[in-house]
mmCIF file of C-alpha atoms and ligand atoms in Angstrom:
data_model
loop_
_atom_site.group_PDB
_atom_site.id
_atom_site.type_symbol
_atom_site.label_atom_id
_atom_site.label_comp_id
_atom_site.label_asym_id
_atom_site.label_seq_id
_atom_site.Cartn_x
_atom_site.Cartn_y
_atom_site.Cartn_z
ATOM 1 C CA SER I 1 0.000 0.000 0.000
ATOM 2 C CA PHE I 2 0.987 3.649 -0.390
ATOM 3 C CA VAL I 3 3.698 5.030 1.883
ATOM 4 C CA HIS I 4 4.642 8.685 1.878
ATOM 5 C CA GLN I 5 8.190 9.648 0.881
ATOM 6 C CA LYS I 6 8.575 13.401 0.676
ATOM 7 C CA CYS I 7 7.641 13.922 4.329
ATOM 8 C CA ARG I 8 10.372 11.507 5.426
ATOM 9 C CA ASN I 9 13.281 13.317 3.831
ATOM 10 C CA VAL I 10 16.229 13.392 6.229
ATOM 11 C CA ASP I 11 18.761 14.924 3.811
ATOM 12 C CA VAL I 12 17.655 18.479 4.548
ATOM 13 C CA PRO I 13 16.218 20.106 7.680
ATOM 14 C CA TYR I 14 12.474 20.729 7.846
ATOM 15 C CA LEU I 15 11.605 23.785 5.707
ATOM 16 C CA GLY I 16 12.474 27.037 7.489
ATOM 17 C CA SER I 17 14.144 25.306 10.450
ATOM 18 C CA GLN I 18 17.239 23.500 11.666
ATOM 19 C CA ILE I 19 15.203 20.475 12.692
ATOM 20 C CA TYR I 20 15.937 17.083 11.160
ATOM 21 C CA ARG I 21 13.361 14.316 11.024
ATOM 22 C CA THR I 22 13.978 10.937 12.584
ATOM 23 C CA SER I 23 14.741 8.557 9.731
ATOM 24 C CA VAL I 24 11.752 6.244 9.211
ATOM 25 C CA PRO I 25 12.466 3.128 7.111
ATOM 26 C CA ASP I 26 9.773 2.043 4.619
ATOM 27 C CA ASP I 27 8.751 -0.969 6.663
ATOM 28 C CA LEU I 28 8.197 1.111 9.824
ATOM 29 C CA VAL I 29 5.969 3.793 8.307
ATOM 30 C CA LYS I 30 2.728 2.081 9.318
ATOM 31 C CA TRP I 31 1.778 2.755 12.925
ATOM 32 C CA ASN I 32 0.958 -0.912 13.529
ATOM 33 C CA ARG I 33 4.617 -1.875 13.093
ATOM 34 C CA ASP I 34 6.190 -1.935 16.552
ATOM 35 C CA TRP I 35 8.800 0.735 17.243
ATOM 36 C CA ALA I 36 8.945 1.125 21.010
ATOM 37 C CA ASP I 37 11.694 3.776 21.022
ATOM 38 C CA TYR I 38 10.159 5.966 18.310
ATOM 39 C CA ALA I 39 10.538 9.521 19.677
ATOM 40 C CA PRO I 40 10.662 12.044 16.819
ATOM 41 C CA PRO I 41 11.442 15.710 17.505
ATOM 42 C CA ASN I 42 8.382 17.799 18.268
ATOM 43 C CA TYR I 43 8.308 20.955 16.186
ATOM 44 C CA THR I 44 5.815 23.666 15.310
ATOM 45 C CA ASP I 45 7.104 26.777 13.505
ATOM 46 C CA LYS I 46 6.765 30.041 15.444
ATOM 47 C CA LYS I 47 4.995 31.521 12.397
ATOM 48 C CA VAL I 48 2.044 29.249 13.139
ATOM 49 C CA HIS I 49 1.503 30.403 16.723
ATOM 50 C CA GLY I 50 -1.348 32.833 17.269
ATOM 51 C CA GLN I 51 -2.418 32.973 13.609
ATOM 52 C CA ALA I 52 -6.099 33.240 12.719
ATOM 53 C CA TRP I 53 -5.658 30.462 10.109
ATOM 54 C CA ALA I 54 -4.062 28.137 12.655
ATOM 55 C CA ASP I 55 -5.220 26.084 15.639
ATOM 56 C CA PRO I 56 -3.971 26.749 19.178
ATOM 57 C CA GLU I 57 -1.682 24.282 20.903
ATOM 58 C CA ILE I 58 -3.277 20.880 21.375
ATOM 59 C CA ASN I 59 -3.386 21.204 25.177
ATOM 60 C CA ASP I 60 -4.836 24.744 25.197
ATOM 61 C CA HIS I 61 -7.879 24.422 27.473
ATOM 62 C CA LYS I 62 -9.897 26.732 25.189
ATOM 63 C CA PHE I 63 -9.333 24.372 22.264
ATOM 64 C CA SER I 64 -12.021 21.701 21.931
ATOM 65 C CA PRO I 65 -12.503 21.002 18.231
ATOM 66 C CA ASN I 66 -14.957 18.554 16.686
ATOM 67 C CA TRP I 67 -12.521 16.042 15.262
ATOM 68 C CA ASN I 68 -13.467 14.026 12.179
ATOM 69 C CA ALA I 69 -16.289 16.487 11.531
ATOM 70 C CA VAL I 70 -17.028 19.814 9.903
ATOM 71 C CA ASP I 71 -16.183 21.983 12.897
ATOM 72 C CA GLY I 72 -17.946 25.294 12.291
ATOM 73 C CA LYS I 73 -16.039 26.804 9.370
ATOM 74 C CA ILE I 74 -13.168 24.324 9.552
ATOM 75 C CA ASN I 75 -13.332 21.009 7.746
ATOM 76 C CA ARG I 76 -11.646 18.463 10.038
ATOM 77 C CA VAL I 77 -12.867 15.465 8.052
ATOM 78 C CA SER I 78 -10.174 13.384 6.391
ATOM 79 C CA PHE I 79 -10.727 11.955 2.895
ATOM 80 C CA VAL I 80 -8.552 9.014 3.935
ATOM 81 C CA CYS I 81 -10.290 7.625 7.021
ATOM 82 C CA GLN I 82 -11.490 8.449 10.509
ATOM 83 C CA TYR I 83 -8.181 9.392 12.062
ATOM 84 C CA THR I 84 -7.206 8.346 15.555
ATOM 85 C CA PHE I 85 -5.201 10.034 18.303
ATOM 86 C CA ASP I 86 -1.864 9.698 20.004
ATOM 87 C CA PRO I 87 -2.703 8.355 23.468
ATOM 88 C CA LYS I 88 -0.045 10.550 25.123
ATOM 89 C CA THR I 89 -0.515 13.937 23.424
ATOM 90 C CA LEU I 90 -4.122 13.410 22.218
ATOM 91 C CA SER I 91 -3.164 14.881 18.846
ATOM 92 C CA PRO I 92 -4.465 13.389 15.576
ATOM 93 C CA ILE I 93 -2.324 10.724 13.949
ATOM 94 C CA ASN I 94 -1.257 10.862 10.293
ATOM 95 C CA PRO I 95 -3.346 8.156 8.562
ATOM 96 C CA ILE I 96 -0.502 7.132 6.237
ATOM 97 C CA GLY I 97 1.975 6.607 9.057
ATOM 98 C CA ARG I 98 5.141 7.922 10.670
ATOM 99 C CA THR I 99 6.961 10.944 9.229
ATOM 100 C CA GLY I 100 9.798 11.285 11.752
ATOM 101 C CA LEU I 101 8.454 14.587 13.093
ATOM 102 C CA ALA I 102 5.767 15.335 15.700
ATOM 103 C CA GLY I 103 3.899 18.623 16.097
ATOM 104 C CA ARG I 104 2.588 20.690 13.187
ATOM 105 C CA GLY I 105 5.732 22.040 11.539
ATOM 106 C CA LEU I 106 4.486 24.767 9.202
ATOM 107 C CA LEU I 107 0.895 23.526 9.017
ATOM 108 C CA GLY I 108 -1.853 25.394 10.845
ATOM 109 C CA ARG I 109 -4.302 22.622 11.632
ATOM 110 C CA TRP I 110 -3.948 19.531 13.746
ATOM 111 C CA GLY I 111 -5.060 16.643 11.544
ATOM 112 C CA PRO I 112 -6.044 17.308 7.919
ATOM 113 C CA ASN I 113 -5.120 20.642 6.322
ATOM 114 C CA HIS I 114 -7.366 21.025 3.287
ATOM 115 C CA ALA I 115 -6.124 22.458 -0.003
ATOM 116 C CA ALA I 116 -7.367 22.656 -3.599
ATOM 117 C CA ASP I 117 -5.322 22.222 -6.791
ATOM 118 C CA PRO I 118 -6.524 23.661 -10.127
ATOM 119 C CA ILE I 119 -4.906 21.996 -13.142
ATOM 120 C CA VAL I 120 -5.463 24.332 -16.078
ATOM 121 C CA SER I 121 -4.590 22.526 -19.306
ATOM 122 C CA ARG I 122 -4.626 22.913 -23.081
ATOM 123 C CA ILE I 123 -3.334 21.274 -26.236
ATOM 124 C CA SER I 124 -0.370 23.243 -27.562
ATOM 125 C CA ASP I 125 0.008 24.255 -31.200
ATOM 126 C CA GLU I 126 2.336 21.263 -31.588
ATOM 127 C CA GLY I 127 -0.381 18.971 -30.245
ATOM 128 C CA HIS I 128 0.956 18.326 -26.751
ATOM 129 C CA LEU I 129 -1.141 18.270 -23.576
ATOM 130 C CA GLU I 130 0.327 20.821 -21.161
ATOM 131 C CA PHE I 131 -0.654 22.557 -17.914
ATOM 132 C CA VAL I 132 0.028 25.816 -16.084
ATOM 133 C CA ALA I 133 2.738 25.355 -13.471
ATOM 134 C CA ILE I 134 4.211 27.804 -11.013
ATOM 135 C CA GLN I 135 7.470 27.841 -9.117
ATOM 136 C CA ARG I 136 6.923 27.924 -5.365
ATOM 137 C CA ARG I 137 8.620 30.642 -3.386
ATOM 138 C CA ASP I 138 9.167 28.407 -0.338
ATOM 139 C CA ASN I 139 11.362 25.730 -1.914
ATOM 140 C CA ARG I 140 11.682 26.721 -5.623
ATOM 141 C CA GLU I 141 9.999 23.524 -6.806
ATOM 142 C CA TRP I 142 7.555 23.540 -9.745
ATOM 143 C CA ALA I 143 3.960 22.864 -8.791
ATOM 144 C CA ILE I 144 0.278 23.145 -9.606
ATOM 145 C CA PRO I 145 -0.867 26.618 -8.419
ATOM 146 C CA GLY I 146 -2.875 25.269 -5.465
ATOM 147 C CA GLY I 147 -3.542 26.587 -2.003
ATOM 148 C CA MET I 148 -5.307 26.158 1.294
ATOM 149 C CA VAL I 149 -9.079 26.231 1.622
ATOM 150 C CA ASP I 150 -9.863 29.268 3.789
ATOM 151 C CA ALA I 151 -12.212 28.927 6.773
ATOM 152 C CA GLY I 152 -15.776 28.723 5.473
ATOM 153 C CA GLU I 153 -14.672 28.756 1.839
ATOM 154 C CA HIS I 154 -16.136 26.390 -0.742
ATOM 155 C CA VAL I 155 -13.532 24.343 -2.648
ATOM 156 C CA THR I 156 -14.767 25.626 -6.038
ATOM 157 C CA GLN I 157 -13.958 29.116 -4.784
ATOM 158 C CA THR I 158 -10.479 28.082 -3.570
ATOM 159 C CA LEU I 159 -9.642 26.582 -6.971
ATOM 160 C CA GLN I 160 -10.409 29.826 -8.804
ATOM 161 C CA ARG I 161 -8.963 32.105 -6.129
ATOM 162 C CA GLU I 162 -5.629 30.289 -5.935
ATOM 163 C CA PHE I 163 -5.262 30.181 -9.711
ATOM 164 C CA THR I 164 -6.058 33.879 -9.914
ATOM 165 C CA GLU I 165 -3.578 34.750 -7.140
ATOM 166 C CA GLU I 166 -0.688 32.537 -8.168
ATOM 167 C CA ALA I 167 -1.049 32.321 -11.963
ATOM 168 C CA MET I 168 -2.764 35.591 -12.885
ATOM 169 C CA ASN I 169 -1.067 37.782 -10.281
ATOM 170 C CA GLY I 170 -4.469 38.699 -8.910
ATOM 171 C CA ASN I 171 -5.619 40.203 -12.225
ATOM 172 C CA ILE I 172 -9.210 39.271 -12.172
ATOM 173 C CA ASP I 173 -11.091 39.908 -15.270
ATOM 174 C CA LYS I 174 -13.788 37.689 -13.829
ATOM 175 C CA ASP I 175 -15.717 36.964 -16.992
ATOM 176 C CA SER I 176 -12.860 35.950 -19.287
ATOM 177 C CA LEU I 177 -12.489 32.537 -17.640
ATOM 178 C CA LYS I 178 -16.102 31.975 -16.613
ATOM 179 C CA GLU I 179 -16.581 29.300 -19.242
ATOM 180 C CA LEU I 180 -13.384 27.537 -18.154
ATOM 181 C CA TRP I 181 -14.379 27.487 -14.465
ATOM 182 C CA SER I 182 -17.843 26.187 -15.270
ATOM 183 C CA ASP I 183 -16.506 22.958 -16.738
ATOM 184 C CA GLY I 184 -14.141 21.478 -14.150
ATOM 185 C CA LYS I 185 -13.571 17.751 -13.740
ATOM 186 C CA GLU I 186 -12.478 16.219 -10.476
ATOM 187 C CA LEU I 187 -9.331 14.107 -10.802
ATOM 188 C CA TYR I 188 -8.498 13.326 -7.171
ATOM 189 C CA ARG I 189 -9.390 13.892 -3.568
ATOM 190 C CA GLY I 190 -7.221 12.612 -0.762
ATOM 191 C CA TYR I 191 -3.855 12.718 0.950
ATOM 192 C CA VAL I 192 -0.918 14.726 -0.425
ATOM 193 C CA ASP I 193 2.653 13.580 0.169
ATOM 194 C CA ASP I 194 3.670 17.118 1.086
ATOM 195 C CA PRO I 195 7.170 17.740 2.518
ATOM 196 C CA ARG I 196 5.551 19.770 5.341
ATOM 197 C CA ASN I 197 3.489 16.844 6.689
ATOM 198 C CA THR I 198 4.114 15.609 10.197
ATOM 199 C CA ASP I 199 2.854 12.799 12.426
ATOM 200 C CA ASN I 200 0.042 15.080 13.625
ATOM 201 C CA ALA I 201 -0.724 17.414 10.699
ATOM 202 C CA TRP I 202 -0.952 16.629 6.994
ATOM 203 C CA MET I 203 -2.150 17.978 3.656
ATOM 204 C CA GLU I 204 -5.194 16.734 1.776
ATOM 205 C CA THR I 205 -6.480 18.138 -1.476
ATOM 206 C CA VAL I 206 -9.177 18.181 -4.122
ATOM 207 C CA VAL I 207 -7.709 18.311 -7.646
ATOM 208 C CA PHE I 208 -9.781 19.663 -10.512
ATOM 209 C CA ASN I 209 -8.940 19.885 -14.194
ATOM 210 C CA PHE I 210 -10.080 22.896 -16.177
ATOM 211 C CA HIS I 211 -9.271 22.154 -19.807
ATOM 212 C CA ASP I 212 -9.206 25.072 -22.201
ATOM 213 C CA SER I 213 -10.604 23.674 -25.450
ATOM 214 C CA ASN I 214 -11.589 27.065 -26.811
ATOM 215 C CA GLY I 215 -8.424 29.149 -26.507
ATOM 216 C CA LEU I 216 -9.835 31.276 -23.682
ATOM 217 C CA LEU I 217 -6.374 31.563 -22.170
ATOM 218 C CA ASN I 218 -5.034 33.296 -25.263
ATOM 219 C CA ASN I 219 -6.761 36.414 -23.989
ATOM 220 C CA VAL I 220 -5.505 36.091 -20.422
ATOM 221 C CA ASP I 221 -2.253 37.447 -19.043
ATOM 222 C CA LEU I 222 -0.749 34.553 -17.133
ATOM 223 C CA GLN I 223 1.740 35.858 -14.617
ATOM 224 C CA ALA I 224 3.197 34.473 -11.373
ATOM 225 C CA GLY I 225 1.860 36.146 -8.244
ATOM 226 C CA ASP I 226 1.583 35.771 -4.464
ATOM 227 C CA ASP I 227 3.635 32.727 -3.364
ATOM 228 C CA ALA I 228 4.653 31.954 -6.949
ATOM 229 C CA THR I 229 7.932 33.296 -8.367
ATOM 230 C CA ALA I 230 7.665 32.066 -11.972
ATOM 231 C CA LEU I 231 5.146 30.500 -14.314
ATOM 232 C CA ARG I 232 5.242 28.353 -17.431
ATOM 233 C CA TRP I 233 3.355 25.699 -19.345
ATOM 234 C CA ILE I 234 4.754 22.214 -18.705
ATOM 235 C CA ARG I 235 4.115 19.291 -21.032
ATOM 236 C CA VAL I 236 2.568 16.328 -19.235
ATOM 237 C CA ASP I 237 5.085 13.975 -20.850
ATOM 238 C CA SER I 238 8.105 16.063 -19.817
ATOM 239 C CA LYS I 239 8.847 13.872 -16.744
ATOM 240 C CA GLU I 240 9.750 17.070 -14.925
ATOM 241 C CA PRO I 241 9.975 16.622 -11.127
ATOM 242 C CA LEU I 242 7.110 18.356 -9.339
ATOM 243 C CA TYR I 243 6.283 19.391 -5.775
ATOM 244 C CA ALA I 244 4.706 16.950 -3.286
ATOM 245 C CA SER I 245 2.461 14.400 -5.102
ATOM 246 C CA HIS I 246 1.776 16.719 -8.019
ATOM 247 C CA ALA I 247 3.462 14.362 -10.527
ATOM 248 C CA HIS I 248 0.838 11.778 -9.573
ATOM 249 C CA PHE I 249 -1.952 14.301 -10.186
ATOM 250 C CA ILE I 250 -0.475 15.029 -13.635
ATOM 251 C CA ASP I 251 -0.493 11.282 -14.367
ATOM 252 C CA LEU I 252 -4.201 11.309 -13.572
ATOM 253 C CA LEU I 253 -4.619 14.266 -15.947
ATOM 254 C CA LYS I 254 -2.793 12.325 -18.655
ATOM 255 C CA SER I 255 -5.059 9.278 -18.258
ATOM 256 C CA ALA I 256 -8.183 11.439 -18.214
ATOM 257 C CA HIS I 257 -7.191 12.904 -21.580
ATOM 258 C CA SER I 258 -6.069 9.678 -23.212
ATOM 259 C CA LYS I 259 -9.509 8.061 -22.916
HETATM 260 C C1 RP5 D 301 0.139 20.913 -1.552
HETATM 261 O O1 RP5 D 301 0.366 22.219 -1.025
HETATM 262 C C2 RP5 D 301 -1.219 20.985 -2.187
HETATM 263 O O2 RP5 D 301 -1.337 20.010 -3.202
HETATM 264 C C3 RP5 D 301 -1.289 22.412 -2.689
HETATM 265 O O3 RP5 D 301 -0.751 22.504 -3.992
HETATM 266 C C4 RP5 D 301 -0.376 23.187 -1.745
HETATM 267 C C5 RP5 D 301 -1.116 24.079 -0.783
HETATM 268 O O4 RP5 D 301 -0.230 24.768 0.065
HETATM 269 P P1 RP5 D 301 0.304 26.234 -0.222
HETATM 270 O O5 RP5 D 301 0.544 26.342 -1.718
HETATM 271 O O6 RP5 D 301 -0.766 27.188 0.212
HETATM 272 O O7 RP5 D 301 1.561 26.366 0.554
HETATM 273 O O8 RP5 D 301 0.192 19.958 -0.555
HETATM 274 MG MG1 MG D 302 -1.806 30.560 -2.545
HETATM 275 MG MG1 MG D 303 -0.014 27.770 -3.119
#
């Protein structure tokens, strides 16, 4: 079964820190494999503390979320399963398994952190299927221009908002892409092997494809914005390395268009 990789990297410290993960071998990822001495470092970035988009500390007496439920404006439901809790800290447990790091790292929510990924695609003049990719500011990797679902936000809104922010530099000419947004196809919903994941906080996403069959994007100024530092069309068959599990999402795009 699937084991995460990118959130077990021990070659570099955790993004924005000096903290190294405990090395977790493939066969000890699953929580049901005994590892009595497993004691990963506990780390939550200072940037997360006190933010409106983030949870308080797990033991804060004012913090009593509805786990595995839609908790007011926060979706704490996992697409993967009903998650369980660490008996000692009472924090949610990553459903895929050990990551070598406890706490939240850079993620705001305990448990699932929900994102949305818009794959905007077209057939190039040369006949190749390609998609809009951005370069992430945080680690310079190429990625789908996705982002976090804001509190109370509907995923369809997140998909359009993140694309507008990261790939159109906030230039909303709302109507030019109306037709594109109206015809999205879901490719995936579930866990993301994001390098920020920890034992107690992880990314999940909904991936939608918006395929431009009518050349709508010819009249749109695509430009990197917000957390994106560059933008370009990438061919799906380019084998280019992508952020987190985005290469897998592009494989799904490829299959969807080869039917
Ligand atoms: C990935 O992180 C998701 O697939 C999405 O692309 C992204 C969301 O995080 P930010 O771009 O807001 O950092 O796991
Ligand atoms: Mg964003
Ligand atoms: Mg983003």
